[in-house]
Amino acid sequence: MTVGGIISALVVGLIIGALGRLVVPGKQNIPIWLTIVIGIVAALIGTAIAGAIGVANTSGIDWIELAIQVVLAAAGVWLVAGMYGRRHHHV
């Protein structure tokens, strides 16, 4: 993977992760790097799902693919925030 590809993955991960965090109600106590990782994973899985159901390459912006990615990121943020919060906030 090129440096440009890595930077693109990080930017996409940040955007998808941030959108996922916005969809989840309440405050998520997870670090930004974890949000980016969730976003990257959600983007990759979302693209695979969109390709499998035939909506990955539409004309213009791929809104269905983006929606799938954001929903996956929201689910990931919600799950990880729940696990991360329990593990790091027990005193």
CSV table of N, CA and C in Angstrom, one decimal:
chain,number,residue,atom,x,y,z
A,1,MET,N,0.9,-1.2,0.0
A,1,MET,CA,0.0,0.0,0.0
A,1,MET,C,0.9,1.2,0.0
A,2,THR,N,0.6,2.2,-0.8
A,2,THR,CA,1.3,3.4,-0.9
A,2,THR,C,1.0,4.4,0.3
A,3,VAL,N,1.9,5.4,0.5
A,3,VAL,CA,1.7,6.4,1.5
A,3,VAL,C,0.3,7.1,1.3
A,4,GLY,N,0.0,7.4,0.0
A,4,GLY,CA,-1.3,8.0,-0.3
A,4,GLY,C,-2.4,7.1,0.0
A,5,GLY,N,-2.3,5.8,-0.2
A,5,GLY,CA,-3.3,4.9,0.1
A,5,GLY,C,-3.6,4.8,1.6
A,6,ILE,N,-2.5,4.8,2.4
A,6,ILE,CA,-2.6,4.8,3.8
A,6,ILE,C,-3.2,6.0,4.4
A,7,ILE,N,-2.8,7.2,3.8
A,7,ILE,CA,-3.4,8.4,4.2
A,7,ILE,C,-4.9,8.5,3.9
A,8,SER,N,-5.2,8.0,2.7
A,8,SER,CA,-6.7,7.9,2.3
A,8,SER,C,-7.5,7.0,3.2
A,9,ALA,N,-6.9,5.9,3.6
A,9,ALA,CA,-7.6,4.9,4.5
A,9,ALA,C,-7.8,5.6,5.8
A,10,LEU,N,-6.8,6.4,6.3
A,10,LEU,CA,-7.0,7.0,7.6
A,10,LEU,C,-8.0,8.1,7.5
A,11,VAL,N,-8.1,8.9,6.4
A,11,VAL,CA,-9.1,9.9,6.3
A,11,VAL,C,-10.5,9.3,6.2
A,12,VAL,N,-10.6,8.3,5.4
A,12,VAL,CA,-11.9,7.6,5.2
A,12,VAL,C,-12.3,7.0,6.6
A,13,GLY,N,-11.4,6.4,7.3
A,13,GLY,CA,-11.6,5.8,8.6
A,13,GLY,C,-12.1,6.9,9.6
A,14,LEU,N,-11.4,8.1,9.6
A,14,LEU,CA,-11.8,9.1,10.5
A,14,LEU,C,-13.2,9.6,10.1
A,15,ILE,N,-13.5,9.8,8.9
A,15,ILE,CA,-14.8,10.3,8.5
A,15,ILE,C,-15.9,9.3,8.8
A,16,ILE,N,-15.7,8.1,8.4
A,16,ILE,CA,-16.8,7.1,8.6
A,16,ILE,C,-16.9,6.8,10.1
A,17,GLY,N,-15.8,6.8,10.9
A,17,GLY,CA,-15.8,6.6,12.3
A,17,GLY,C,-16.5,7.8,13.0
A,18,ALA,N,-16.2,9.0,12.6
A,18,ALA,CA,-16.9,10.2,13.1
A,18,ALA,C,-18.4,10.2,12.9
A,19,LEU,N,-18.8,9.8,11.6
A,19,LEU,CA,-20.2,9.7,11.3
A,19,LEU,C,-20.9,8.7,12.2
A,20,GLY,N,-20.2,7.6,12.3
A,20,GLY,CA,-20.7,6.5,13.2
A,20,GLY,C,-20.9,7.0,14.6
A,21,ARG,N,-20.0,7.7,15.1
A,21,ARG,CA,-20.1,8.3,16.5
A,21,ARG,C,-21.2,9.2,16.6
A,22,LEU,N,-21.5,10.0,15.6
A,22,LEU,CA,-22.6,11.0,15.6
A,22,LEU,C,-23.9,10.3,15.6
A,23,VAL,N,-24.0,9.1,15.0
A,23,VAL,CA,-25.3,8.4,15.0
A,23,VAL,C,-25.6,7.7,16.3
A,24,VAL,N,-24.6,7.4,17.1
A,24,VAL,CA,-24.8,6.7,18.4
A,24,VAL,C,-25.1,7.8,19.4
A,25,PRO,N,-26.2,7.6,20.1
A,25,PRO,CA,-26.6,8.6,21.2
A,25,PRO,C,-25.6,8.6,22.4
A,26,GLY,N,-25.5,9.7,23.0
A,26,GLY,CA,-24.6,9.8,24.2
A,26,GLY,C,-23.2,10.0,23.9
A,27,LYS,N,-22.3,10.0,24.9
A,27,LYS,CA,-20.9,10.2,24.7
A,27,LYS,C,-20.2,8.9,24.7
A,28,GLN,N,-19.4,8.7,23.7
A,28,GLN,CA,-18.6,7.4,23.6
A,28,GLN,C,-17.2,7.7,24.2
A,29,ASN,N,-16.8,7.0,25.2
A,29,ASN,CA,-15.5,7.2,25.9
A,29,ASN,C,-14.5,6.3,25.2
A,30,ILE,N,-14.2,6.5,23.9
A,30,ILE,CA,-13.2,5.8,23.3
A,30,ILE,C,-12.2,6.8,22.6
A,31,PRO,N,-10.9,6.4,22.5
A,31,PRO,CA,-10.0,7.3,21.9
A,31,PRO,C,-10.2,7.5,20.4
A,32,ILE,N,-9.7,8.6,19.9
A,32,ILE,CA,-9.8,8.9,18.4
A,32,ILE,C,-9.2,7.8,17.6
A,33,TRP,N,-8.1,7.3,18.0
A,33,TRP,CA,-7.4,6.2,17.1
A,33,TRP,C,-8.3,5.0,17.0
A,34,LEU,N,-9.1,4.7,18.1
A,34,LEU,CA,-10.0,3.6,18.0
A,34,LEU,C,-11.2,3.9,17.1
A,35,THR,N,-11.6,5.1,17.1
A,35,THR,CA,-12.7,5.6,16.2
A,35,THR,C,-12.2,5.4,14.8
A,36,ILE,N,-11.0,5.8,14.5
A,36,ILE,CA,-10.5,5.7,13.1
A,36,ILE,C,-10.4,4.2,12.7
A,37,VAL,N,-9.9,3.3,13.6
A,37,VAL,CA,-9.8,1.9,13.3
A,37,VAL,C,-11.2,1.3,13.0
A,38,ILE,N,-12.2,1.7,13.8
A,38,ILE,CA,-13.5,1.2,13.6
A,38,ILE,C,-14.0,1.7,12.3
A,39,GLY,N,-13.7,3.0,11.9
A,39,GLY,CA,-14.2,3.6,10.7
A,39,GLY,C,-13.6,2.8,9.5
A,40,ILE,N,-12.3,2.5,9.6
A,40,ILE,CA,-11.6,1.8,8.5
A,40,ILE,C,-12.2,0.4,8.3
A,41,VAL,N,-12.4,-0.3,9.4
A,41,VAL,CA,-13.0,-1.6,9.3
A,41,VAL,C,-14.4,-1.5,8.7
A,42,ALA,N,-15.2,-0.6,9.2
A,42,ALA,CA,-16.6,-0.4,8.7
A,42,ALA,C,-16.6,-0.1,7.2
A,43,ALA,N,-15.6,0.8,6.8
A,43,ALA,CA,-15.5,1.2,5.4
A,43,ALA,C,-15.2,-0.1,4.5
A,44,LEU,N,-14.3,-0.9,5.0
A,44,LEU,CA,-13.9,-2.1,4.2
A,44,LEU,C,-15.0,-3.1,4.1
A,45,ILE,N,-15.7,-3.4,5.3
A,45,ILE,CA,-16.8,-4.3,5.3
A,45,ILE,C,-18.0,-3.8,4.5
A,46,GLY,N,-18.2,-2.5,4.7
A,46,GLY,CA,-19.3,-1.8,4.0
A,46,GLY,C,-19.2,-1.9,2.5
A,47,THR,N,-18.0,-1.7,2.0
A,47,THR,CA,-17.7,-1.7,0.6
A,47,THR,C,-17.9,-3.2,0.1
A,48,ALA,N,-17.4,-4.2,0.9
A,48,ALA,CA,-17.6,-5.6,0.5
A,48,ALA,C,-19.1,-5.9,0.4
A,49,ILE,N,-19.9,-5.5,1.4
A,49,ILE,CA,-21.3,-5.7,1.4
A,49,ILE,C,-22.0,-5.1,0.2
A,50,ALA,N,-21.6,-3.8,0.0
A,50,ALA,CA,-22.2,-3.0,-1.1
A,50,ALA,C,-21.9,-3.7,-2.5
A,51,GLY,N,-20.7,-4.2,-2.6
A,51,GLY,CA,-20.3,-5.0,-3.8
A,51,GLY,C,-21.1,-6.3,-3.9
A,52,ALA,N,-21.3,-6.9,-2.8
A,52,ALA,CA,-22.0,-8.2,-2.8
A,52,ALA,C,-23.5,-8.1,-3.2
A,53,ILE,N,-24.1,-6.9,-2.9
A,53,ILE,CA,-25.5,-6.7,-3.2
A,53,ILE,C,-25.6,-5.9,-4.5
A,54,GLY,N,-24.5,-5.5,-5.1
A,54,GLY,CA,-24.5,-4.8,-6.4
A,54,GLY,C,-24.8,-3.3,-6.3
A,55,VAL,N,-24.5,-2.6,-5.2
A,55,VAL,CA,-24.7,-1.2,-5.1
A,55,VAL,C,-23.4,-0.4,-4.9
A,56,ALA,N,-22.2,-1.1,-5.1
A,56,ALA,CA,-20.9,-0.4,-4.9
A,56,ALA,C,-20.6,0.6,-5.9
A,57,ASN,N,-21.0,0.4,-7.2
A,57,ASN,CA,-20.6,1.3,-8.3
A,57,ASN,C,-21.9,1.8,-8.9
A,58,THR,N,-22.4,2.9,-8.4
A,58,THR,CA,-23.5,3.6,-9.0
A,58,THR,C,-23.0,5.0,-9.5
A,59,SER,N,-23.8,5.6,-10.3
A,59,SER,CA,-23.3,6.9,-10.8
A,59,SER,C,-23.4,7.9,-9.7
A,60,GLY,N,-22.4,8.8,-9.6
A,60,GLY,CA,-22.4,9.9,-8.6
A,60,GLY,C,-21.9,9.3,-7.3
A,61,ILE,N,-22.4,9.9,-6.2
A,61,ILE,CA,-22.0,9.4,-4.9
A,61,ILE,C,-22.7,8.1,-4.5
A,62,ASP,N,-22.0,7.1,-4.0
A,62,ASP,CA,-22.6,5.8,-3.7
A,62,ASP,C,-23.2,5.9,-2.3
A,63,TRP,N,-24.4,6.5,-2.2
A,63,TRP,CA,-25.1,6.8,-1.0
A,63,TRP,C,-25.4,5.5,-0.2
A,64,ILE,N,-25.8,4.5,-0.9
A,64,ILE,CA,-26.2,3.2,-0.2
A,64,ILE,C,-25.0,2.6,0.4
A,65,GLU,N,-23.8,2.6,-0.3
A,65,GLU,CA,-22.6,2.1,0.2
A,65,GLU,C,-22.2,2.9,1.5
A,66,LEU,N,-22.3,4.2,1.4
A,66,LEU,CA,-21.9,5.1,2.5
A,66,LEU,C,-22.8,4.9,3.7
A,67,ALA,N,-24.1,4.7,3.4
A,67,ALA,CA,-25.1,4.4,4.5
A,67,ALA,C,-24.7,3.1,5.2
A,68,ILE,N,-24.4,2.1,4.4
A,68,ILE,CA,-24.0,0.8,5.0
A,68,ILE,C,-22.7,1.0,5.9
A,69,GLN,N,-21.7,1.7,5.4
A,69,GLN,CA,-20.5,2.0,6.1
A,69,GLN,C,-20.8,2.7,7.4
A,70,VAL,N,-21.6,3.7,7.4
A,70,VAL,CA,-21.9,4.5,8.6
A,70,VAL,C,-22.7,3.7,9.6
A,71,VAL,N,-23.6,2.8,9.2
A,71,VAL,CA,-24.4,2.0,10.1
A,71,VAL,C,-23.4,1.0,10.7
A,72,LEU,N,-22.5,0.4,9.9
A,72,LEU,CA,-21.5,-0.5,10.5
A,72,LEU,C,-20.6,0.2,11.5
A,73,ALA,N,-20.2,1.4,11.2
A,73,ALA,CA,-19.3,2.2,12.1
A,73,ALA,C,-20.1,2.5,13.4
A,74,ALA,N,-21.4,2.9,13.2
A,74,ALA,CA,-22.2,3.2,14.4
A,74,ALA,C,-22.3,2.0,15.3
A,75,ALA,N,-22.5,0.8,14.7
A,75,ALA,CA,-22.6,-0.4,15.5
A,75,ALA,C,-21.3,-0.7,16.1
A,76,GLY,N,-20.2,-0.5,15.4
A,76,GLY,CA,-18.9,-0.8,15.9
A,76,GLY,C,-18.5,0.1,17.1
A,77,VAL,N,-18.8,1.4,16.9
A,77,VAL,CA,-18.6,2.4,18.0
A,77,VAL,C,-19.4,2.1,19.2
A,78,TRP,N,-20.6,1.7,19.0
A,78,TRP,CA,-21.5,1.4,20.1
A,78,TRP,C,-21.0,0.1,20.9
A,79,LEU,N,-20.6,-0.9,20.1
A,79,LEU,CA,-20.1,-2.1,20.8
A,79,LEU,C,-18.8,-1.9,21.5
A,80,VAL,N,-17.9,-1.2,20.8
A,80,VAL,CA,-16.5,-1.0,21.4
A,80,VAL,C,-16.6,0.0,22.5
A,81,ALA,N,-17.4,1.0,22.4
A,81,ALA,CA,-17.6,2.0,23.5
A,81,ALA,C,-18.1,1.3,24.8
A,82,GLY,N,-19.0,0.3,24.6
A,82,GLY,CA,-19.6,-0.4,25.7
A,82,GLY,C,-18.5,-1.3,26.3
A,83,MET,N,-17.7,-2.0,25.5
A,83,MET,CA,-16.7,-2.9,26.0
A,83,MET,C,-15.5,-2.0,26.6
A,84,TYR,N,-15.1,-1.0,25.9
A,84,TYR,CA,-14.0,-0.2,26.3
A,84,TYR,C,-14.3,0.6,27.6
A,85,GLY,N,-15.6,1.1,27.7
A,85,GLY,CA,-16.0,1.8,28.8
A,85,GLY,C,-16.0,1.0,30.1
A,86,ARG,N,-16.5,-0.2,29.9
A,86,ARG,CA,-16.6,-1.2,31.1
A,86,ARG,C,-15.2,-1.5,31.6
A,87,ARG,N,-14.3,-1.7,30.6
A,87,ARG,CA,-13.0,-2.2,31.0
A,87,ARG,C,-12.1,-1.1,31.6
A,88,HIS,N,-12.3,0.2,31.2
A,88,HIS,CA,-11.5,1.3,31.6
A,88,HIS,C,-12.1,2.1,32.7
A,89,HIS,N,-13.4,1.9,33.1
A,89,HIS,CA,-14.0,2.7,34.1
A,89,HIS,C,-14.3,2.0,35.4
A,90,HIS,N,-14.0,0.8,35.5
A,90,HIS,CA,-14.1,0.1,36.8
A,90,HIS,C,-13.0,0.5,37.7
A,91,VAL,N,-13.3,1.0,38.8
A,91,VAL,CA,-12.3,1.5,39.8
A,91,VAL,C,-12.4,0.7,41.1
